[in-house]
Short mmCIF file of C-alpha atoms in Angstrom, two decimals:
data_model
loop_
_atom_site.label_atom_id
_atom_site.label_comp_id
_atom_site.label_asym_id
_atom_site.label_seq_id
_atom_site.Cartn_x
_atom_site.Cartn_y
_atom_site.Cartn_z
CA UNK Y 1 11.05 -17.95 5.70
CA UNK Y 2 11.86 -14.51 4.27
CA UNK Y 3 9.14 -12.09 2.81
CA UNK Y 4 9.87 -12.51 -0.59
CA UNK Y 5 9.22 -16.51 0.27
CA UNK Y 6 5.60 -15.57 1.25
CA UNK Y 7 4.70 -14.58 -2.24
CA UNK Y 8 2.98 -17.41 -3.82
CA UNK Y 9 0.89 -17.43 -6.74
CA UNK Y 10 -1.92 -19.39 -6.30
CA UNK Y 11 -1.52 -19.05 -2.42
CA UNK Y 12 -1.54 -15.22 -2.21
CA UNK Y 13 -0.04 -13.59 1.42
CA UNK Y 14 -2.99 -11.62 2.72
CA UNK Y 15 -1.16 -8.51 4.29
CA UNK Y 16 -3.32 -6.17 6.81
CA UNK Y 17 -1.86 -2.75 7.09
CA UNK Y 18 -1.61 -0.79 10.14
CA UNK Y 19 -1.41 2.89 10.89
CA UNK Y 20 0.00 3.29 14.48
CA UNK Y 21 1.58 0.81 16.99
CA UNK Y 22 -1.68 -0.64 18.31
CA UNK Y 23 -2.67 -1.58 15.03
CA UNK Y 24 0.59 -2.80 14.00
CA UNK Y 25 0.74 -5.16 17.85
CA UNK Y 26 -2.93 -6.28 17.37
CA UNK Y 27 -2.20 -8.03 13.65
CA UNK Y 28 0.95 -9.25 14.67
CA UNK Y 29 -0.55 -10.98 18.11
CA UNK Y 30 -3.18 -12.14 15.51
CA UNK Y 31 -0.32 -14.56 13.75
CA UNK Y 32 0.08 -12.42 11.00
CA UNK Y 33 3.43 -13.73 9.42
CA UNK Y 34 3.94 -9.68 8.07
CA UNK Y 35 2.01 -6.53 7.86
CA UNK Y 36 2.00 -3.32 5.86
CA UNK Y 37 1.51 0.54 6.50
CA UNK Y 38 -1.39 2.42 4.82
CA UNK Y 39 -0.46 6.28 3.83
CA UNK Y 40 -3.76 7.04 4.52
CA UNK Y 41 -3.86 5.96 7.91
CA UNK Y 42 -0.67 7.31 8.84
CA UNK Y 43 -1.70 10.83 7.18
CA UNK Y 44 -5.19 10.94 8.53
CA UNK Y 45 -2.96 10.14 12.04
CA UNK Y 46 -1.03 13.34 11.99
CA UNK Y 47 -3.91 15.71 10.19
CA UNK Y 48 -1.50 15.61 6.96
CA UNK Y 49 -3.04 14.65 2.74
CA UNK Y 50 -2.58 11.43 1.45
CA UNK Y 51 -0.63 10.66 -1.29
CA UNK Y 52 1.09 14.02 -1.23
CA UNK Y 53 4.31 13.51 -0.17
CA UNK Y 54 3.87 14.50 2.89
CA UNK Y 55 4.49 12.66 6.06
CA UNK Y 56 8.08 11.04 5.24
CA UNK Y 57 8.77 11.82 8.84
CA UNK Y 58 5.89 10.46 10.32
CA UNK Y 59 6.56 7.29 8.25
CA UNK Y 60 10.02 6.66 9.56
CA UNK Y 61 8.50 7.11 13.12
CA UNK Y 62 5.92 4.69 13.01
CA UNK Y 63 8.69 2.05 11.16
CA UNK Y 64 10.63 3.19 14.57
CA UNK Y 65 7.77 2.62 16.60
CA UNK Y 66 7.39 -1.22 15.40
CA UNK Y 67 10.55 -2.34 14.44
CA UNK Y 68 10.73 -4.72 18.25
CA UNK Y 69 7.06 -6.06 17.10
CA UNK Y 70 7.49 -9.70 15.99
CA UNK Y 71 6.98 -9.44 12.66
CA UNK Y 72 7.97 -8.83 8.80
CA UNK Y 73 7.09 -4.74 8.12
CA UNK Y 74 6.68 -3.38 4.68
CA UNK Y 75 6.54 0.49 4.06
CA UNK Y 76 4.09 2.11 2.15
CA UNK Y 77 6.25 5.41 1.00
CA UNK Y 78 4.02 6.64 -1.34
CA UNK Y 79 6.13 8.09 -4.71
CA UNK Y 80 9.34 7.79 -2.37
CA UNK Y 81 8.79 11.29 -0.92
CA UNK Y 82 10.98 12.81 -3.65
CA UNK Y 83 11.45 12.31 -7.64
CA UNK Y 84 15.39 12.33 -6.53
CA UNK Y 85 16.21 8.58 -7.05
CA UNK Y 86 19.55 9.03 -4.76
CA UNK Y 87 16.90 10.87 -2.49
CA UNK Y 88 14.64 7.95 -2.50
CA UNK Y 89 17.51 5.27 -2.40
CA UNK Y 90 18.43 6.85 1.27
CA UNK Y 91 14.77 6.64 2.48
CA UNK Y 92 15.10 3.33 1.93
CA UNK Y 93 18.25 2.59 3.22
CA UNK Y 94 17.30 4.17 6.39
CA UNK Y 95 13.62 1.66 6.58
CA UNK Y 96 16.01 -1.02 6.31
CA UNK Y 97 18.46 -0.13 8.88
CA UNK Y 98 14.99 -0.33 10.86
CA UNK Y 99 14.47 -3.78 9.80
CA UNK Y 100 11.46 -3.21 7.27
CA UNK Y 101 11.45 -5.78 4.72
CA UNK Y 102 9.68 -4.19 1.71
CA UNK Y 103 8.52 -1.00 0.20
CA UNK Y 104 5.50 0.05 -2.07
CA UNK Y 105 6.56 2.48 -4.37
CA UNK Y 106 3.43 4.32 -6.49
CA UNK Y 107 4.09 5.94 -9.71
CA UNK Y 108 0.53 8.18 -9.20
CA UNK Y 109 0.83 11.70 -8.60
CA UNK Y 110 -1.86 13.91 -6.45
CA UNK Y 111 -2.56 15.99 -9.39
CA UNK Y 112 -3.82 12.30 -10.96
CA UNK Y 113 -1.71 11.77 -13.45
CA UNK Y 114 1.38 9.29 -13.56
CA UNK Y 115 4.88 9.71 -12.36
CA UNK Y 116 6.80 9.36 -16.03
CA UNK Y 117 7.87 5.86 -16.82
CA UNK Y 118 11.89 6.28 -17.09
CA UNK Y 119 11.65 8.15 -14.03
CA UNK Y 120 9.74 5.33 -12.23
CA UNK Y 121 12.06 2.93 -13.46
CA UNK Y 122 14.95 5.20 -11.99
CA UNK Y 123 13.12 5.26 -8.74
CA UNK Y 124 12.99 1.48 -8.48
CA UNK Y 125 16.39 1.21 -9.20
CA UNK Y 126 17.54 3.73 -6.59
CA UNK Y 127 14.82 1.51 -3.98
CA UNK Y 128 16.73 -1.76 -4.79
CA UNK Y 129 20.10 -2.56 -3.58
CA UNK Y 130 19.66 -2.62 0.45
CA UNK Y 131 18.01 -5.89 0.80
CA UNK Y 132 14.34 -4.75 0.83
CA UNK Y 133 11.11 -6.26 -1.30
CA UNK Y 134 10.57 -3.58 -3.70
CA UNK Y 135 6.96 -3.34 -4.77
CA UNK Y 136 6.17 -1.25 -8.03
CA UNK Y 137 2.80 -0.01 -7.80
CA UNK Y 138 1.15 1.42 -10.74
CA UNK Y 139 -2.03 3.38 -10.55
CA UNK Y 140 -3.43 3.09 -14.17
CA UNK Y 141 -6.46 1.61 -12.40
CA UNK Y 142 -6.81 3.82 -9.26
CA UNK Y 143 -6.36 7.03 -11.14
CA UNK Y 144 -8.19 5.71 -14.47
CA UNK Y 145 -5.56 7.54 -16.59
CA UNK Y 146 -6.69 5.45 -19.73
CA UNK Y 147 -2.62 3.74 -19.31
CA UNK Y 148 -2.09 0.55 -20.52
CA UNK Y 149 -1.56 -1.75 -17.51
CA UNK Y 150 0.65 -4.19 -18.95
CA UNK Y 151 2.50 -1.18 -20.49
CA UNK Y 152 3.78 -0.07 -16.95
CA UNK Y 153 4.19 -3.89 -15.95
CA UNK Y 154 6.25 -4.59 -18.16
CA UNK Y 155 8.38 -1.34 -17.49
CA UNK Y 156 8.83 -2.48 -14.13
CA UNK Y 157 10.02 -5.72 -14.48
CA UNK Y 158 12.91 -5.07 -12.42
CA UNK Y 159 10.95 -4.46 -9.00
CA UNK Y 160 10.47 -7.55 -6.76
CA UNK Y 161 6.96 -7.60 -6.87
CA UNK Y 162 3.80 -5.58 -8.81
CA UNK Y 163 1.12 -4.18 -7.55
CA UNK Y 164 -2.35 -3.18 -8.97
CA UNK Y 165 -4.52 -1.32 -6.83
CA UNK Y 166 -8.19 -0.86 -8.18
CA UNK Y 167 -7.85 -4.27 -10.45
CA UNK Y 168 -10.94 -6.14 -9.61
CA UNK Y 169 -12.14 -8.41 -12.89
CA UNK Y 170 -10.55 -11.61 -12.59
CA UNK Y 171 -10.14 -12.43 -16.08
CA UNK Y 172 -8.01 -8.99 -16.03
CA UNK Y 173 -6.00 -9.79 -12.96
CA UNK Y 174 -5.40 -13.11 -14.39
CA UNK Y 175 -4.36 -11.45 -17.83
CA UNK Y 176 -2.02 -9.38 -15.51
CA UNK Y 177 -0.72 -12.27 -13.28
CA UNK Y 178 0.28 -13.91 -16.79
CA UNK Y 179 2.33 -10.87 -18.13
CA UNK Y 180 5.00 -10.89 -15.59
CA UNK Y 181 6.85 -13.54 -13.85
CA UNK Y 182 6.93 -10.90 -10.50
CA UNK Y 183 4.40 -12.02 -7.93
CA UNK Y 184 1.21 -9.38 -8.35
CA UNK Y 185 -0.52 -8.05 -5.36
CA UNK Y 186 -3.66 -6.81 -5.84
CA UNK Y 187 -5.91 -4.77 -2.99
CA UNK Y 188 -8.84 -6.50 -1.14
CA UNK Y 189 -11.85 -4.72 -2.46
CA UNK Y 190 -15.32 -5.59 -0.36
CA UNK Y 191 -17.86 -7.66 -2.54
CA UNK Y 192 -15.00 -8.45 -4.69
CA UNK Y 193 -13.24 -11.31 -5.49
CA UNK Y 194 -13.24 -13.85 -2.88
CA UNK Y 195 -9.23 -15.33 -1.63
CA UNK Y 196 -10.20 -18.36 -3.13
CA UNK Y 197 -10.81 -16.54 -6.60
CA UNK Y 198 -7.78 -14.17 -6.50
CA UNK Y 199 -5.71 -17.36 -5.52
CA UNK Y 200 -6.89 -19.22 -8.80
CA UNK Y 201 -6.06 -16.07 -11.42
CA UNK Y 202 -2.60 -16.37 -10.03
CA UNK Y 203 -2.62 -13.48 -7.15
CA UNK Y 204 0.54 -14.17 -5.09
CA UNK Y 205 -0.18 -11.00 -1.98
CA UNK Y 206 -3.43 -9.39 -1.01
CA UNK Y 207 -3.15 -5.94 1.12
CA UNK Y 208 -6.20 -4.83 2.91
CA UNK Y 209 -5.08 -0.67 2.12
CA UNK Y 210 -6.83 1.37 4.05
CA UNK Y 211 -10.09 -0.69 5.16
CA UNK Y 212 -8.99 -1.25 8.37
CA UNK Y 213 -8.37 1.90 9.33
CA UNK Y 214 -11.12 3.01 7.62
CA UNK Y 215 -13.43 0.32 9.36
CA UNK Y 216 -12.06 1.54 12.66
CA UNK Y 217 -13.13 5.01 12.65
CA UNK Y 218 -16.60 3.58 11.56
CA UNK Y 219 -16.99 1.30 14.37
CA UNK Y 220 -15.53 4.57 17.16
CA UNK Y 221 -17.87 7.01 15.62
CA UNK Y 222 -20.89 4.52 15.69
CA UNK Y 223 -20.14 3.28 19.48
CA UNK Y 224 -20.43 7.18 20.08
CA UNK Y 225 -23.75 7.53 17.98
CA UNK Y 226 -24.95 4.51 19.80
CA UNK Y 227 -24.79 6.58 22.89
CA UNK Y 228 -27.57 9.00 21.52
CA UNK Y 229 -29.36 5.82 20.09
CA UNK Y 230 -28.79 7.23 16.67
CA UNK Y 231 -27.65 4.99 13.76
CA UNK Y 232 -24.65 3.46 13.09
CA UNK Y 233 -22.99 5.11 9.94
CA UNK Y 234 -22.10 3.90 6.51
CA UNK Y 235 -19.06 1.53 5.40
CA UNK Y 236 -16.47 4.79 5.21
CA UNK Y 237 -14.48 5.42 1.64
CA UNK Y 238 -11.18 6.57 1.35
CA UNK Y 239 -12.78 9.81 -0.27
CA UNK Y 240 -14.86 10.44 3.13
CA UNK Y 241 -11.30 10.04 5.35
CA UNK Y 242 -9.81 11.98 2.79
CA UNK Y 243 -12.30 15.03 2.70
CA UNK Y 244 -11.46 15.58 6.21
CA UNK Y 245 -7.90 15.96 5.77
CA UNK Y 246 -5.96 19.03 4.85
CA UNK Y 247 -4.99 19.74 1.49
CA UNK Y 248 -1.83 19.49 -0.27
CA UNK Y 249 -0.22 22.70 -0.53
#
């Protein structure tokens, strides 16, 4: 079976995303037919911002590190690294000369607004083309830039697969699974919609983002506050890993 086979509607490919080669071994030993990266993982990993374009390097290393594991890899490459599509289309020729399988690519920008639309569409076009699962993710949710969701959908029709991160009413990501014949892929939010739910509105992939990696440093720093008998800490957000990390120059 070939990734693009795992993407059912109604029977939705739950997809954990790792952030080093530990991570990556322990889901695949797990049975886990394919696995993703998280950018912030991988940032927080090398002391580098999310979701500002920088750690292209780093990403291509840990796609180096795991390319031997036993298992279907998809890249999260954040905007591509670049607005150059032919820059973009030779990331993702390299990832596949790796053997990764997929690709997210995000049209949200660190200063919170949204890539253009044409120039998304470019930047799809330039991902397809080297036998890779191109997933168009759109951040009208994430960011809450008041963007019509089915707008940007519908402009990237010609991905492989759409994905809505921050889409949690199910009557919405039903709505959304309706607009598009691409499988959608929604994120795993905690005390959201069960499986069983997202499987019924038509959700054919569910990534897990950044909650494991974000679950992990909770459980290290609480087995070291259990040490001094002090409390374990809160469920960590992406805004507390993010604090910690540098800013984007």
């Amino acid at each position: 079976m070939n990734f693009h086979d795992l993407h059912r509607p109604g029977d939705p490919l739950l997809l954990p995303n790792a952030w080093d080669y530990g991570s990556a071994a322990l889901f695949a030993a797990h049975g886990f037919p394919a696995i993703g990266t998280t950018s912030l993982g991988v940032a927080a990993a090398f002391g580098k911002p999310d979701g500002a374009g920088a750690t292209k390097a780093e990403t291509i290393e840990l796609v180096e590190a795991v390319k031997d594991l036993d298992v279907m890899i998809t890249v999260d490459i954040e905007g591509g690294f670049s607005d150059d599509p032919a820059e973009v289309s030779d990331l993702v020729a390299s990832l596949a000369a790796l053997g990764a399988v997929g690709v997210n690519l995000e049209d949200g920008r660190p200063d919170g607004t949204l890539r253009p639309i044409g120039l998304h569409q470019r930047i799809i076009e330039a991902a397809k083309g080297h036998g890779v699962f191109v997933n168009a993710r759109t951040d009208t949710y994430w960011l809450r830039t008041g963007d019509d969701v089915r707008d940007r959908v519908a402009a990237y029709g010609h991905a492989d697969g759409i994905f809505v991160p921050g889409l949690t009413d199910l009557a919405e990501i039903a709505a959304v699974a309706a607009a598009t014949p691409l499988p959608l892929n929604v994120l795993h939010q905690p005390g959201g919609p069960t499986p069983a739910q997202l499987a019924e509105a038509g959700v054919a992939r569910v990534s897990t983002g950044s909650l494991p990696y974000r679950a992990a440093l909770r459980e290290a720093l609480a087995t070291v506050l259990a040490v001094q008998g002090r409390p374990a800490p809160p469920t960590l957000t992406y805004a507390d890993i993010a604090a910690l990390l540098p800013r984007p120059r």
